[in-house]
Amino acid sequence: MPHDEPAPLSMVEVQRSVAAELDRIAPVIDELGRRFTEAGHEIALVGGPVRDAMLGRHHNDLDLTTSARPEQTERLLKGWADAMWDMGRDFGTIGCRKGEWQVEITTYRSESYDPSSRNPDVAFGDTLAGDLGRRDFTVNAMAVRLPGREVEDPYGGVLDLAHRVLRTPGTPEDSFSDDPLRMMRAARFAAQLGFEVDESVVAAMTAMAERIEIISAERVRDELVKLVMGAYPRRGLTLLVDTGLAELVLPELPALALERDEHHRHKDVYEHTLTVLEQAIDQEQERFGGPDLVSRLAALMHDVGKPRTRRFLDDGTVTFHHHDVVGAKLTRKRMKALRFSNDDIDAVSALVELHLRFHGYGSGEWTDSAVRRYVRDAGDQLTRLHVLTRADSTTRNRRKAERLARTYDDLEARIERLAEAEELGAMRPDLDGNQIMEILGVGPGREVGEAYRHLLELRMDEGPLGEERAREELLAWWARR
Ligand code: ATP
Ligand code: MG
């Protein structure tokens, strides 16, 4: 998969794309257009779906903007929509479903923000131009009026889209002081769309980065997730690091741009990390069938323990002992601060902690027991651990890279053979708790757990023992105790 920027678009391409997409969604937009205008209101398709239509991308979530107030919108949707819900009346958004389409209709806004608070003060507006003027980027500040399909593009969004550049409708300074989250959104759209970010926008982001601190962790996280899941995450991440935003929202990342040691023995870990992320992305289609957040976050965080564990030895070499364990802790802490779910935190930090384990494999010296432990410790993250470990090889030495890949093939093949023979997925000792209690003649208690763990260790060292042998081993262990 190419990770570099997509080619610029021609106007003809843009027009053809938007016409085709509007025809595709005609069943829903034509009817909505008629319903609203017949009642004396304006309505227009706006934002993401307009932008994506011009880029030739389909969108089944349709965002519309209207002069109608939320109660009026509700009345007009009744009897037409299959289902309807209030997305937050205070923000003026009514959601509905019509067939396969999800529709969100928001009353025109002319927003003013209280700079000290995290939430916008919403004031409804009366004009489409006013509504477009408060949007984040020119490519998002375009609308298609319905039912006539006239394109409204007061800020030159079509041109910016063709040139693939993000600019703000007004000055970026005003825009970002109204809502600092837009700085994160710039990086997010750069990563999703592969767009360039205009110099003036980058300059304002750099000057105003600190304002991001009034935004809630959840909103920052949501943009970060979309960025990481984008087609060009390197772009978004580079922008966050270069503007100083990363220092505030994900400081572990810029910290990876370690100075090189005097002997140039290790490469820049930040650059390495971006490459690992891209190499993980390259494996996604085959392994997961599409983008995978946990895998991408694990790639991004796998080396964050390095700066803190770096030691220079007398001979001039550098070591990062235990950076896996330290990195897992830092990962957990950062993801917690960003309010990620516990499942995501557990998964990503487990992968960070395990990412070095394979290096003990040498050229295939692991015993079956070591292979079983690898599988057990990875648990349900095993596939992602395969992806991360393979992606983590960024040496320019072709022969070395190929050797590592072949060795990992070998490990995967061994895992598969063992899994087939032993049902590795469900690794349990040969006796369960009830059998242990019965054989030892004890009730539930600490010894049962100890016996269970002893048998599990044996099971991993030697493979399945069979019930008879397990019984003997259990009694022998009990006698030794
Ligand atoms: P996606 O495909 O990710 O939904 P989108 O462009 O629809 O992309 P949303 O976050 O859903 O992005 O926002 C919808 C539209 O609302 C945007 O296109 C933009 O015009 C506007 N918008 C959203 N958030 C902001 C914001 N913080 N400041 C200004 N405009 C915003
Ligand atoms: Mg949207």
XYZ file of C-alpha atoms and ligand atoms in Angstrom:
513
model
C 0.000 0.000 0.000
C 1.378 3.434 -0.907
C 1.837 5.704 2.103
C 2.772 8.837 0.202
C 0.429 11.549 -0.956
C -2.279 11.041 -3.572
C -2.126 12.933 -6.878
C -3.912 16.280 -7.371
C -7.380 16.284 -8.932
C -8.650 18.122 -11.983
C -11.808 20.241 -11.879
C -13.457 17.970 -14.421
C -12.821 14.975 -12.191
C -14.262 16.838 -9.203
C -17.410 17.792 -11.099
C -17.916 14.324 -12.471
C -17.462 12.773 -9.019
C -19.902 15.078 -7.300
C -22.563 14.626 -9.993
C -22.274 10.846 -9.762
C -22.495 10.844 -5.984
C -25.485 13.191 -5.930
C -27.293 10.895 -8.358
C -26.552 7.968 -6.113
C -28.015 9.664 -3.049
C -30.822 11.341 -5.044
C -33.596 9.187 -3.534
C -33.038 10.771 -0.152
C -31.794 14.293 -0.925
C -34.415 15.086 -3.591
C -37.268 14.230 -1.245
C -35.748 16.111 1.688
C -35.115 19.135 -0.530
C -38.756 19.248 -1.650
C -40.186 18.689 1.805
C -38.190 21.523 3.390
C -38.481 24.092 0.590
C -42.234 23.493 0.240
C -42.524 24.424 3.913
C -40.563 27.611 3.246
C -37.167 26.529 4.639
C -33.740 26.230 3.093
C -31.832 22.963 3.257
C -28.430 21.918 1.929
C -26.073 18.966 2.012
C -22.955 20.133 3.857
C -19.485 19.237 5.144
C -18.149 15.674 4.962
C -20.551 14.262 2.348
C -19.974 17.199 -0.037
C -16.197 16.986 0.381
C -16.170 13.232 -0.013
C -18.500 13.353 -3.040
C -15.962 15.628 -4.738
C -13.206 13.176 -3.867
C -15.228 10.374 -5.412
C -15.938 8.688 -2.094
C -19.278 7.332 -0.997
C -20.873 8.500 2.200
C -23.988 6.923 3.631
C -24.017 9.338 6.575
C -25.521 12.480 5.178
C -25.077 15.790 7.012
C -27.482 18.565 6.134
C -27.939 22.099 7.336
C -31.216 24.021 7.349
C -32.832 27.319 8.211
C -35.583 25.338 9.984
C -35.434 25.223 13.781
C -35.131 21.756 15.394
C -38.875 21.497 16.199
C -39.727 22.345 12.601
C -37.202 19.803 11.327
C -38.776 17.180 13.548
C -42.235 17.945 12.193
C -40.996 17.752 8.597
C -39.282 14.413 9.176
C -42.284 12.813 10.864
C -43.979 10.453 8.438
C -40.923 10.448 6.131
C -38.070 9.015 8.213
C -38.035 5.366 9.277
C -36.704 6.385 12.683
C -35.806 9.672 14.303
C -33.778 10.785 17.335
C -32.594 13.897 19.041
C -28.823 14.258 18.721
C -28.738 17.074 21.230
C -31.418 19.661 20.856
C -29.181 22.322 22.350
C -26.865 21.886 19.403
C -29.790 21.892 17.006
C -29.193 18.470 15.497
C -31.912 15.959 14.660
C -30.882 12.530 13.431
C -32.931 10.120 11.375
C -32.688 6.980 9.308
C -34.223 6.510 5.898
C -33.523 3.112 4.356
C -29.769 2.636 4.291
C -29.079 6.318 4.923
C -28.289 7.956 8.241
C -29.215 11.591 8.081
C -28.259 14.394 10.481
C -29.957 17.728 10.048
C -28.574 20.699 11.951
C -30.072 24.156 12.163
C -27.851 26.938 10.741
C -25.476 28.145 13.395
C -23.665 31.315 14.080
C -21.632 30.200 16.990
C -19.852 32.229 19.555
C -17.491 30.610 21.969
C -16.690 31.415 25.521
C -12.897 31.045 25.330
C -12.639 29.870 28.923
C -15.135 27.040 28.555
C -14.837 23.766 26.744
C -18.179 23.853 25.039
C -19.441 26.094 22.297
C -22.287 28.479 23.066
C -24.716 27.782 20.330
C -26.713 30.469 18.611
C -28.891 29.587 15.656
C -28.252 31.548 12.483
C -30.316 32.492 9.467
C -28.010 32.108 6.494
C -26.120 29.314 4.846
C -23.128 31.622 4.316
C -22.993 32.348 8.050
C -23.133 28.656 8.850
C -20.344 27.811 6.426
C -18.166 30.595 7.813
C -17.904 28.926 11.204
C -16.769 25.575 9.878
C -13.245 24.300 10.352
C -11.711 24.063 6.871
C -12.635 25.404 3.455
C -13.035 21.874 2.080
C -15.604 21.278 4.837
C -17.273 24.665 4.262
C -19.046 23.760 1.049
C -22.686 22.955 0.596
C -25.065 21.755 -2.097
C -28.456 23.445 -1.883
C -31.451 21.172 -2.303
C -33.409 20.328 -4.305
C -31.694 22.426 -7.023
C -28.161 21.142 -6.307
C -26.440 24.541 -6.519
C -22.945 24.331 -5.053
C -22.180 26.988 -2.409
C -18.472 27.493 -2.020
C -17.797 30.908 -0.502
C -14.235 30.140 0.650
C -12.728 28.437 -2.390
C -13.079 24.932 -1.019
C -13.265 23.298 -4.453
C -9.893 24.700 -5.436
C -8.338 23.722 -2.122
C -9.768 20.257 -2.532
C -8.322 19.925 -6.030
C -4.941 21.069 -4.685
C -5.413 18.850 -1.675
C -4.745 21.522 0.911
C -6.401 22.405 4.233
C -7.061 26.078 4.862
C -9.436 27.793 7.292
C -12.304 29.987 6.002
C -11.169 32.966 8.102
C -7.798 33.438 9.771
C -6.552 30.260 11.432
C -5.824 32.256 14.619
C -9.484 33.292 14.994
C -10.660 29.819 14.119
C -8.395 28.092 16.644
C -9.149 30.490 19.423
C -12.862 29.838 18.865
C -12.232 26.109 19.071
C -8.729 24.710 19.690
C -9.906 21.202 18.824
C -9.704 22.308 15.192
C -5.908 22.060 15.458
C -6.287 18.340 16.110
C -8.833 18.162 13.311
C -6.292 19.645 10.880
C -3.902 16.802 11.669
C -6.761 14.305 11.498
C -7.893 15.406 8.037
C -4.290 15.523 6.818
C -4.042 11.861 7.854
C -7.441 10.819 6.491
C -7.339 12.679 3.195
C -3.587 12.847 2.603
C -3.896 16.633 2.294
C -1.192 19.214 2.771
C -1.835 21.736 5.570
C -1.464 25.371 4.544
C 1.571 27.150 5.993
C -0.581 29.742 7.755
C -2.491 26.945 9.468
C 0.717 25.204 10.544
C 2.049 28.508 11.893
C -1.108 29.116 13.936
C -1.066 25.556 15.257
C 2.531 26.040 16.334
C 1.868 29.365 18.016
C -1.357 28.247 19.693
C -0.651 24.594 20.511
C -1.066 25.141 24.252
C -4.714 26.069 23.839
C -5.451 22.400 23.213
C -5.280 21.979 26.975
C -8.794 23.351 27.502
C -10.243 20.580 25.330
C -11.509 17.438 27.054
C -9.384 14.288 26.775
C -12.253 12.428 25.095
C -12.531 14.883 22.223
C -8.769 14.905 21.711
C -8.771 11.110 21.755
C -11.542 10.879 19.159
C -9.535 12.984 16.725
C -6.352 11.079 17.517
C -8.113 7.784 16.809
C -9.379 9.040 13.452
C -5.891 10.313 12.670
C -4.234 7.005 13.531
C -6.882 5.116 11.550
C -6.419 7.351 8.507
C -4.800 6.265 5.260
C -1.792 8.559 5.859
C -1.133 8.600 9.614
C 2.498 9.641 9.095
C 1.235 12.975 7.812
C -0.977 13.663 10.794
C 1.585 12.504 13.340
C 4.384 14.510 11.764
C 2.191 17.577 11.904
C 1.394 17.013 15.580
C 5.072 16.614 16.385
C 6.297 19.528 14.262
C 3.740 21.975 15.687
C 4.339 20.983 19.298
C 0.801 19.611 19.734
C 2.154 16.105 20.255
C 4.202 17.401 23.193
C 0.840 18.115 24.868
C -1.376 15.249 23.760
C 1.086 12.398 23.189
C 4.491 13.480 24.572
C 5.885 9.943 24.338
C 6.009 10.316 20.563
C 8.230 13.399 20.148
C 10.431 12.024 22.930
C 11.433 9.273 20.495
C 13.336 11.725 18.358
C 16.364 11.009 20.518
C 19.633 12.556 19.664
C 21.812 10.010 17.970
C 24.597 8.752 20.129
C 28.055 9.901 19.197
C 28.816 6.673 17.384
C 25.621 6.732 15.330
C 24.914 3.238 16.436
C 21.151 3.528 16.621
C 18.804 5.244 14.271
C 16.239 7.812 15.235
C 13.544 5.893 17.091
C 10.821 8.318 16.019
C 11.504 7.725 12.332
C 11.735 4.008 13.016
C 8.341 4.133 14.778
C 6.607 5.770 11.808
C 8.040 3.090 9.540
C 6.914 0.327 11.896
C 3.422 1.823 11.866
C 3.365 1.781 8.069
C 4.704 -1.756 7.953
C 1.971 -2.827 10.371
C -0.623 -1.146 8.146
C 0.724 -3.061 5.156
C -0.244 -6.332 6.854
C -3.743 -5.292 7.935
C -5.752 -6.317 4.924
C -4.497 -9.861 5.026
C -4.539 -10.247 8.808
C -7.616 -8.288 9.875
C -9.458 -7.484 6.654
C -9.113 -3.726 7.273
C -7.697 -1.032 9.557
C -7.084 -2.154 13.138
C -6.792 0.450 15.876
C -5.085 -1.714 18.503
C -2.465 -2.894 16.049
C -1.748 0.663 14.929
C -1.532 2.009 18.474
C 0.787 -0.815 19.470
C 3.098 0.030 16.570
C 3.023 3.680 17.559
C 3.807 3.003 21.219
C 6.061 -0.058 21.012
C 9.315 1.810 21.742
C 8.095 4.584 24.045
C 10.101 3.029 26.871
C 13.361 3.736 25.061
C 14.152 7.317 26.103
C 13.756 6.434 29.749
C 15.880 3.286 29.605
C 18.693 4.510 27.411
C 22.153 3.798 28.800
C 25.520 4.382 27.204
C 28.076 1.704 27.866
C 31.802 2.335 28.211
C 32.479 0.899 24.784
C 30.177 3.526 23.282
C 27.228 1.239 22.551
C 23.750 2.106 23.719
C 21.247 -0.156 25.444
C 17.562 0.096 26.265
C 17.153 -2.636 28.853
C 13.547 -3.325 29.857
C 12.162 -0.732 27.502
C 9.384 -3.204 26.756
C 8.212 -3.273 30.373
C 8.726 0.447 30.925
C 7.044 1.156 27.581
C 4.000 -0.926 28.524
C 3.626 1.129 31.716
C 3.948 4.444 29.886
C 1.464 3.250 27.279
C -1.061 2.322 29.927
C -0.675 5.685 31.592
C -1.038 7.690 28.403
C -4.015 5.707 27.132
C -5.691 6.080 30.497
C -5.184 9.829 30.434
C -6.753 9.851 26.974
C -9.697 7.833 28.320
C -9.303 4.830 26.082
C -11.371 1.769 27.015
C -9.824 -0.743 29.407
C -9.894 -3.396 26.688
C -7.878 -1.209 24.330
C -5.450 -0.252 27.100
C -4.893 -3.895 28.094
C -4.413 -5.011 24.506
C -2.019 -2.264 23.424
C 0.108 -2.384 26.565
C 0.319 -6.190 26.378
C 1.639 -5.922 22.829
C 4.191 -3.286 23.832
C 5.364 -5.517 26.643
C 5.707 -8.544 24.364
C 7.200 -6.918 21.307
C 10.770 -8.017 22.069
C 10.082 -11.560 23.107
C 10.716 -12.993 19.661
C 14.291 -11.778 19.756
C 15.099 -14.606 22.110
C 14.097 -17.016 19.346
C 17.498 -16.702 17.706
C 17.457 -18.821 14.600
C 14.821 -21.176 15.932
C 16.290 -22.361 19.214
C 13.122 -22.114 21.247
C 11.875 -25.283 22.834
C 8.242 -26.252 22.345
C 7.776 -25.066 25.890
C 8.981 -21.548 24.990
C 6.658 -21.506 21.977
C 3.705 -22.495 24.149
C 4.519 -19.714 26.605
C 4.684 -17.199 23.792
C 1.206 -18.222 22.700
C -0.126 -18.248 26.234
C 1.289 -14.811 27.061
C 0.006 -13.263 23.853
C -3.458 -14.704 24.463
C -5.990 -13.164 22.118
C -3.410 -10.624 20.894
C -1.352 -13.297 19.123
C -2.185 -12.228 15.569
C -1.412 -8.611 16.400
C 1.852 -9.682 18.021
C 2.796 -11.398 14.752
C 2.032 -8.185 12.888
C 3.927 -5.957 15.321
C 6.997 -8.171 15.531
C 7.271 -8.428 11.759
C 6.681 -4.695 11.331
C 9.394 -3.953 13.896
C 12.092 -5.069 11.487
C 13.222 -1.914 9.691
C 16.825 -2.738 8.932
C 18.071 -1.593 5.555
C 20.148 -4.695 5.299
C 18.040 -6.809 2.919
C 19.638 -10.085 3.865
C 19.109 -9.453 7.538
C 15.497 -8.401 6.991
C 14.776 -11.503 4.958
C 16.395 -13.716 7.535
C 14.228 -12.209 10.294
C 11.074 -12.636 8.202
C 11.933 -16.260 7.475
C 12.646 -16.953 11.122
C 9.274 -15.501 12.055
C 7.632 -17.655 9.367
C 9.265 -20.561 11.089
C 7.897 -19.538 14.491
C 4.404 -19.115 13.073
C 4.582 -22.506 11.421
C 5.641 -24.098 14.715
C 2.798 -22.370 16.532
C 0.393 -23.738 13.970
C 1.721 -27.274 14.227
C 1.598 -27.204 18.015
C -1.843 -25.615 17.959
C -3.158 -28.366 15.701
C -1.694 -31.109 17.828
C -2.562 -29.650 21.228
C -5.389 -27.166 20.933
C -3.031 -24.430 22.124
C -5.832 -21.898 21.984
C -7.419 -23.424 25.051
C -4.328 -24.203 27.065
C -5.474 -25.790 30.299
C -3.769 -28.321 32.532
C -4.712 -31.938 32.075
C -6.871 -31.931 35.225
C -9.439 -29.360 36.229
C -10.063 -27.951 39.699
C -12.704 -30.541 40.583
C -10.461 -33.423 39.605
C -7.602 -31.919 41.602
C -9.773 -31.646 44.721
C -11.004 -35.178 44.290
C -7.548 -36.696 43.775
C -6.018 -34.787 46.693
C -9.101 -35.165 48.863
C -9.219 -31.445 49.704
C -11.870 -28.770 49.443
C -11.590 -25.447 47.614
C -8.618 -23.384 48.768
C -5.209 -22.034 48.020
C -3.627 -25.472 47.393
C -6.010 -26.148 44.530
C -4.811 -23.018 42.732
C -1.192 -23.950 43.366
C -1.755 -27.467 42.073
C -3.519 -26.086 39.020
C -0.601 -23.787 38.238
C 1.891 -26.586 38.759
C 0.049 -28.770 36.260
C -0.227 -25.887 33.807
C 3.534 -25.335 33.993
C 4.110 -29.004 33.309
C 1.632 -28.896 30.473
C 3.570 -26.045 28.913
C 6.943 -27.664 29.429
C 5.972 -31.029 28.096
C 2.765 -30.705 26.133
C -0.356 -32.722 27.020
C 0.379 -35.322 29.727
C -2.797 -37.350 29.659
C -4.999 -37.859 32.718
C -3.095 -40.811 34.173
C 0.339 -39.171 34.078
C -1.129 -35.866 35.322
C -2.595 -37.695 38.302
C 0.795 -39.210 39.159
C 2.541 -35.864 38.768
C -0.069 -34.226 40.964
C 0.334 -36.770 43.738
C 4.139 -36.566 43.511
C 3.967 -32.773 43.817
C 1.600 -33.093 46.774
C 3.947 -35.517 48.514
C 6.932 -33.209 47.970
C 5.085 -30.272 49.454
P -16.249 12.247 8.981
O -16.281 11.522 7.697
O -15.098 11.853 9.836
O -17.546 12.264 9.717
P -16.770 15.036 8.690
O -16.209 16.108 7.832
O -18.210 14.700 8.544
O -15.890 13.747 8.536
P -17.392 15.601 11.415
O -16.517 15.631 12.612
O -18.490 14.602 11.363
O -16.438 15.475 10.153
O -17.998 17.061 11.249
C -19.007 17.360 10.288
C -18.816 18.757 9.742
O -19.065 19.707 10.786
C -17.404 19.048 9.240
O -17.274 18.761 7.870
C -17.236 20.510 9.538
O -17.788 21.281 8.504
C -18.090 20.735 10.765
N -17.367 20.677 12.038
C -17.286 19.626 12.873
N -16.571 19.909 13.966
C -16.180 21.189 13.835
C -15.417 22.086 14.636
N -14.883 21.700 15.805
N -15.246 23.339 14.188
C -15.781 23.723 13.014
N -16.485 22.938 12.211
C -16.690 21.684 12.603
Mg -19.454 13.370 9.791
